[in-house]
mmCIF file of C-alpha atoms and ligand atoms in Angstrom:
data_model
loop_
_atom_site.group_PDB
_atom_site.id
_atom_site.type_symbol
_atom_site.label_atom_id
_atom_site.label_comp_id
_atom_site.label_asym_id
_atom_site.label_seq_id
_atom_site.Cartn_x
_atom_site.Cartn_y
_atom_site.Cartn_z
ATOM 1 C CA MET A 9 7.546 20.261 -13.649
ATOM 2 C CA LEU A 10 5.525 17.527 -13.762
ATOM 3 C CA ASN A 11 3.100 16.458 -11.386
ATOM 4 C CA ILE A 12 1.143 13.081 -10.678
ATOM 5 C CA VAL A 13 -1.487 12.764 -8.411
ATOM 6 C CA LEU A 14 -1.978 9.078 -8.140
ATOM 7 C CA PHE A 15 -5.636 8.401 -6.495
ATOM 8 C CA GLY A 16 -7.370 5.510 -5.322
ATOM 9 C CA PRO A 17 -9.252 3.119 -2.969
ATOM 10 C CA PRO A 18 -6.988 1.102 -0.070
ATOM 11 C CA GLY A 19 -5.186 -1.251 -1.820
ATOM 12 C CA ALA A 20 -5.383 -0.226 -5.264
ATOM 13 C CA GLY A 21 -1.996 -0.905 -6.245
ATOM 14 C CA LYS A 22 -0.624 2.885 -5.611
ATOM 15 C CA GLY A 23 2.335 1.964 -4.278
ATOM 16 C CA THR A 24 2.864 -0.730 -7.025
ATOM 17 C CA GLN A 25 2.774 1.559 -9.641
ATOM 18 C CA SER A 26 4.592 4.976 -8.204
ATOM 19 C CA GLN A 27 7.459 2.782 -8.502
ATOM 20 C CA LYS A 28 7.237 2.003 -11.483
ATOM 21 C CA ILE A 29 6.597 5.466 -12.657
ATOM 22 C CA ILE A 30 9.840 7.322 -10.336
ATOM 23 C CA ASN A 31 11.907 4.919 -12.669
ATOM 24 C CA LYS A 32 10.328 5.841 -16.076
ATOM 25 C CA PHE A 33 9.451 9.748 -15.584
ATOM 26 C CA ASN A 34 12.453 10.817 -13.140
ATOM 27 C CA LEU A 35 10.264 11.904 -10.424
ATOM 28 C CA VAL A 36 10.110 12.387 -6.334
ATOM 29 C CA HIS A 37 7.496 9.950 -4.855
ATOM 30 C CA ILE A 38 5.775 11.358 -1.976
ATOM 31 C CA SER A 39 3.494 8.712 -0.104
ATOM 32 C CA THR A 40 2.115 10.301 3.165
ATOM 33 C CA GLY A 41 1.310 6.777 4.272
ATOM 34 C CA ASP A 42 4.457 5.858 4.039
ATOM 35 C CA ILE A 43 5.875 8.849 6.131
ATOM 36 C CA LEU A 44 3.559 8.566 8.542
ATOM 37 C CA ARG A 45 4.770 4.718 8.613
ATOM 38 C CA LYS A 46 8.408 5.778 8.930
ATOM 39 C CA ALA A 47 7.593 8.106 11.719
ATOM 40 C CA ILE A 48 5.212 5.591 13.497
ATOM 41 C CA SER A 49 8.618 3.470 13.685
ATOM 42 C CA GLU A 50 11.500 5.866 14.723
ATOM 43 C CA LYS A 51 8.281 7.075 17.178
ATOM 44 C CA THR A 52 8.747 10.806 16.631
ATOM 45 C CA PRO A 53 5.996 13.176 17.870
ATOM 46 C CA MET A 54 3.695 13.367 14.494
ATOM 47 C CA GLY A 55 4.150 9.033 14.772
ATOM 48 C CA ILE A 56 3.110 8.728 18.199
ATOM 49 C CA GLU A 57 0.278 11.186 17.189
ATOM 50 C CA ALA A 58 -0.223 9.047 14.198
ATOM 51 C CA GLN A 59 -0.266 5.612 15.267
ATOM 52 C CA LYS A 60 -3.883 5.306 17.077
ATOM 53 C CA LEU A 61 -5.234 7.762 14.331
ATOM 54 C CA ILE A 62 -3.858 5.439 11.272
ATOM 55 C CA ASP A 63 -4.658 1.627 13.768
ATOM 56 C CA ASP A 64 -8.492 2.497 13.972
ATOM 57 C CA GLY A 65 -8.113 3.094 10.391
ATOM 58 C CA ASN A 66 -8.703 6.586 10.421
ATOM 59 C CA TYR A 67 -6.959 9.787 8.616
ATOM 60 C CA VAL A 68 -4.488 11.155 10.513
ATOM 61 C CA THR A 69 -5.451 15.648 10.859
ATOM 62 C CA ASP A 70 -5.264 17.958 7.321
ATOM 63 C CA GLU A 71 -2.613 20.008 9.074
ATOM 64 C CA MET A 72 -0.206 16.678 9.530
ATOM 65 C CA ALA A 73 -0.577 15.500 5.896
ATOM 66 C CA ILE A 74 -0.082 19.366 4.231
ATOM 67 C CA ALA A 75 2.630 19.737 7.022
ATOM 68 C CA ILE A 76 4.657 16.165 5.466
ATOM 69 C CA ILE A 77 3.742 17.620 1.703
ATOM 70 C CA LYS A 78 5.784 20.972 2.587
ATOM 71 C CA GLU A 79 8.498 19.606 4.295
ATOM 72 C CA GLU A 80 8.755 16.722 1.245
ATOM 73 C CA LEU A 81 8.513 19.697 -1.745
ATOM 74 C CA ASP A 82 11.325 21.611 0.612
ATOM 75 C CA ARG A 83 13.653 18.146 0.367
ATOM 76 C CA HIS A 84 12.832 18.402 -3.048
ATOM 77 C CA LYS A 85 13.280 21.537 -4.924
ATOM 78 C CA ASN A 86 15.410 20.908 -8.216
ATOM 79 C CA THR A 87 13.012 17.849 -9.151
ATOM 80 C CA ASN A 88 11.675 17.310 -12.063
ATOM 81 C CA GLY A 89 8.591 16.620 -10.442
ATOM 82 C CA PHE A 90 6.418 14.814 -8.201
ATOM 83 C CA ILE A 91 4.480 11.889 -7.978
ATOM 84 C CA PHE A 92 1.671 12.421 -4.615
ATOM 85 C CA ASP A 93 0.145 9.594 -3.697
ATOM 86 C CA GLY A 94 -2.186 9.258 -1.001
ATOM 87 C CA PHE A 95 -2.089 13.272 -0.803
ATOM 88 C CA PRO A 96 -5.027 14.825 -1.535
ATOM 89 C CA ARG A 97 -7.088 12.899 0.739
ATOM 90 C CA THR A 98 -10.245 15.188 1.983
ATOM 91 C CA LYS A 99 -12.261 18.012 0.377
ATOM 92 C CA TYR A 100 -9.225 20.891 2.526
ATOM 93 C CA GLN A 101 -6.211 19.213 1.429
ATOM 94 C CA ALA A 102 -7.326 19.303 -2.754
ATOM 95 C CA GLU A 103 -8.464 23.144 -2.235
ATOM 96 C CA THR A 104 -5.235 24.105 0.052
ATOM 97 C CA PHE A 105 -2.571 21.942 -2.517
ATOM 98 C CA PRO A 106 -2.810 24.523 -5.501
ATOM 99 C CA LYS A 107 -1.535 27.665 -3.521
ATOM 100 C CA LEU A 108 1.337 25.285 -1.537
ATOM 101 C CA LEU A 109 2.521 23.980 -5.218
ATOM 102 C CA SER A 110 2.125 26.782 -7.309
ATOM 103 C CA GLU A 111 4.805 28.490 -3.615
ATOM 104 C CA TYR A 112 7.214 25.994 -5.493
ATOM 105 C CA GLY A 113 6.163 26.811 -9.172
ATOM 106 C CA GLY A 114 4.616 23.943 -10.391
ATOM 107 C CA ASP A 115 0.950 23.014 -10.381
ATOM 108 C CA VAL A 116 -0.837 19.108 -10.795
ATOM 109 C CA ASN A 117 -0.274 18.108 -14.485
ATOM 110 C CA VAL A 118 -2.789 15.032 -14.204
ATOM 111 C CA MET A 119 -4.690 12.804 -10.594
ATOM 112 C CA ILE A 120 -4.791 9.107 -12.518
ATOM 113 C CA SER A 121 -7.378 6.898 -10.779
ATOM 114 C CA LEU A 122 -6.914 3.351 -10.510
ATOM 115 C CA GLU A 123 -10.785 1.707 -10.206
ATOM 116 C CA VAL A 124 -10.644 -1.925 -8.532
ATOM 117 C CA GLU A 125 -13.872 -3.647 -7.592
ATOM 118 C CA GLU A 126 -14.130 -3.648 -3.802
ATOM 119 C CA LYS A 127 -14.439 -7.320 -3.171
ATOM 120 C CA ASN A 128 -10.595 -7.463 -5.065
ATOM 121 C CA LEU A 129 -9.448 -4.747 -2.525
ATOM 122 C CA ILE A 130 -10.322 -6.895 0.550
ATOM 123 C CA ASN A 131 -8.685 -9.752 -1.250
ATOM 124 C CA ARG A 132 -5.401 -7.816 -1.841
ATOM 125 C CA LEU A 133 -4.690 -6.075 1.958
ATOM 126 C CA ILE A 134 -5.625 -8.874 3.778
ATOM 127 C CA ASN A 135 -2.753 -10.723 1.442
ATOM 128 C CA ARG A 136 -0.458 -7.603 1.908
ATOM 129 C CA ALA A 137 -0.598 -7.522 5.604
ATOM 130 C CA LYS A 138 1.158 -11.296 6.070
ATOM 131 C CA ASP A 139 4.057 -9.592 4.239
ATOM 132 C CA SER A 140 3.917 -5.748 4.926
ATOM 133 C CA GLY A 141 2.272 -6.570 8.669
ATOM 134 C CA ARG A 142 0.826 -3.483 8.443
ATOM 135 C CA PRO A 143 -1.531 -3.773 11.934
ATOM 136 C CA ASP A 144 -4.516 -0.839 9.649
ATOM 137 C CA ASP A 145 -4.832 -4.255 6.725
ATOM 138 C CA ARG A 146 -4.542 -7.012 9.066
ATOM 139 C CA LYS A 147 -8.481 -7.362 9.937
ATOM 140 C CA GLU A 148 -10.953 -6.978 7.748
ATOM 141 C CA GLU A 149 -12.905 -4.762 9.991
ATOM 142 C CA ILE A 150 -10.760 -2.296 10.169
ATOM 143 C CA ILE A 151 -9.901 -2.468 5.942
ATOM 144 C CA GLN A 152 -13.956 -2.311 5.707
ATOM 145 C CA LYS A 153 -13.822 1.272 7.860
ATOM 146 C CA ARG A 154 -10.766 2.500 5.413
ATOM 147 C CA ILE A 155 -13.417 1.697 2.107
ATOM 148 C CA GLY A 156 -15.816 3.289 3.813
ATOM 149 C CA ILE A 157 -13.923 6.806 5.279
ATOM 150 C CA TYR A 158 -12.591 6.557 1.251
ATOM 151 C CA ASN A 159 -15.621 6.513 0.381
ATOM 152 C CA ASP A 160 -17.363 9.506 2.113
ATOM 153 C CA ARG A 161 -13.966 11.693 2.132
ATOM 154 C CA THR A 162 -11.906 10.946 -0.555
ATOM 155 C CA VAL A 163 -14.121 10.019 -3.727
ATOM 156 C CA LEU A 164 -15.972 13.664 -4.075
ATOM 157 C CA VAL A 165 -11.546 15.060 -4.661
ATOM 158 C CA SER A 166 -11.985 13.352 -7.536
ATOM 159 C CA ASP A 167 -14.453 15.474 -9.070
ATOM 160 C CA TYR A 168 -12.302 19.134 -8.202
ATOM 161 C CA TYR A 169 -9.779 17.672 -10.830
ATOM 162 C CA LYS A 170 -12.647 16.246 -13.296
ATOM 163 C CA THR A 171 -14.078 19.862 -13.305
ATOM 164 C CA LEU A 172 -10.421 21.352 -14.210
ATOM 165 C CA GLY A 173 -10.007 18.029 -17.098
ATOM 166 C CA LYS A 174 -7.359 17.078 -14.976
ATOM 167 C CA HIS A 175 -8.718 13.644 -14.606
ATOM 168 C CA GLN A 176 -8.004 10.006 -16.426
ATOM 169 C CA SER A 177 -9.771 7.278 -14.744
ATOM 170 C CA ILE A 178 -7.699 3.588 -15.385
ATOM 171 C CA ASN A 179 -9.174 0.260 -14.229
ATOM 172 C CA GLY A 180 -7.151 -1.095 -12.063
ATOM 173 C CA ASP A 181 -7.992 -4.861 -11.683
ATOM 174 C CA GLY A 182 -5.844 -6.208 -14.281
ATOM 175 C CA GLU A 183 -1.427 -6.629 -15.349
ATOM 176 C CA ILE A 184 0.590 -4.349 -12.954
ATOM 177 C CA ASP A 185 2.620 -4.107 -16.643
ATOM 178 C CA VAL A 186 -0.326 -3.857 -18.716
ATOM 179 C CA ILE A 187 -2.237 -1.067 -16.233
ATOM 180 C CA PHE A 188 1.187 0.579 -15.870
ATOM 181 C CA GLU A 189 1.449 0.942 -20.648
ATOM 182 C CA GLU A 190 -1.946 3.081 -19.556
ATOM 183 C CA ILE A 191 -0.539 5.209 -17.214
ATOM 184 C CA CYS A 192 2.648 6.567 -19.518
ATOM 185 C CA GLU A 193 0.417 7.437 -22.567
ATOM 186 C CA THR A 194 -2.224 9.221 -19.806
ATOM 187 C CA ILE A 195 1.508 11.270 -18.296
ATOM 188 C CA GLU A 196 2.740 11.502 -21.614
ATOM 189 C CA ARG A 197 -0.656 12.983 -22.814
ATOM 190 C CA PHE A 198 -0.957 15.232 -20.361
ATOM 191 C CA ASN A 199 2.621 16.236 -20.093
ATOM 192 C CA LYS A 200 2.090 18.081 -23.291
ATOM 193 C CA ILE A 201 -0.537 20.264 -22.636
HETATM 194 P P1 LIG B 16 -4.087 3.294 1.810
HETATM 195 O O1 LIG B 16 -3.001 1.673 1.439
HETATM 196 O O2 LIG B 16 -5.517 3.003 2.825
HETATM 197 O O3 LIG B 16 -3.865 4.167 0.268
HETATM 198 P P2 LIG B 16 -2.144 4.521 2.874
HETATM 199 O O4 LIG B 16 -0.539 3.710 2.591
HETATM 200 O O5 LIG B 16 -1.668 6.187 1.424
HETATM 201 O O6 LIG B 16 -2.539 4.076 3.014
HETATM 202 O O7 LIG B 16 -2.122 5.251 4.283
HETATM 203 C C1 LIG B 16 -1.983 5.015 5.320
HETATM 204 C C2 LIG B 16 -2.996 5.662 6.297
HETATM 205 O O8 LIG B 16 -2.163 6.717 6.813
HETATM 206 C C3 LIG B 16 -4.069 5.874 6.504
HETATM 207 O O9 LIG B 16 -5.214 4.545 6.322
HETATM 208 C C4 LIG B 16 -4.555 7.585 6.549
HETATM 209 O O10 LIG B 16 -4.602 7.044 7.887
HETATM 210 C C5 LIG B 16 -3.328 7.776 6.891
HETATM 211 N N1 LIG B 16 -2.770 9.081 6.265
HETATM 212 C C6 LIG B 16 -2.290 9.120 4.621
HETATM 213 N N2 LIG B 16 -2.017 10.233 3.939
HETATM 214 C C7 LIG B 16 -3.266 10.836 4.365
HETATM 215 C C8 LIG B 16 -3.616 12.016 4.490
HETATM 216 N N3 LIG B 16 -3.316 12.443 3.320
HETATM 217 N N4 LIG B 16 -4.794 12.858 5.072
HETATM 218 C C9 LIG B 16 -4.702 11.649 6.351
HETATM 219 N N5 LIG B 16 -4.750 10.819 6.354
HETATM 220 C C10 LIG B 16 -3.575 10.059 5.398
#
């Protein structure tokens, strides 16, 4: 199994790169954010609980994020592997993840961190809101809050993978295809280990 965690702040390009990665490596994409947005649009009980938190720029609970991952792992038992986009996002999620994944016979091969300058993130998200209509991208104040929460609660998750020797930073300020090339090289390198 090949399991990749794609990491980076809001607007780093995780969704864009995930699409390219799943096509090339034949992986299943699990984006907790996409699943939550679908639940919100379908007004499921989880969606109703998540909506206000997300619109205000807050995280959903760890229990909710972990429940989403469990369900997706169950749904794709015979896959080549996964790309995790938006998970793990807190220390608790990172600590729970290995046990969860090992129940499905897997382990994380590498965390790839897309590094993007903060001013570029804000511009990208404001532009994205014009097409996506995502309420959490519409106001600069909410974007700043999400970046703040990312810095407070999520950046430290990368330290966990650094300690394990399973971390690679990639400059996310550049051409989509150049970034993708670097991601592919990294995946191939860690797939052999
Ligand atoms: P971003 O563009 O900020 O990376 P995502 O599309 O990954 O956003 O997620 C959108 C929102 O969904 C987040 O701001 C957060 O509220 C919620 N969310 C997604 N994944 C998680 C998670 N693992 N833990 C807690 N909240 C999450």
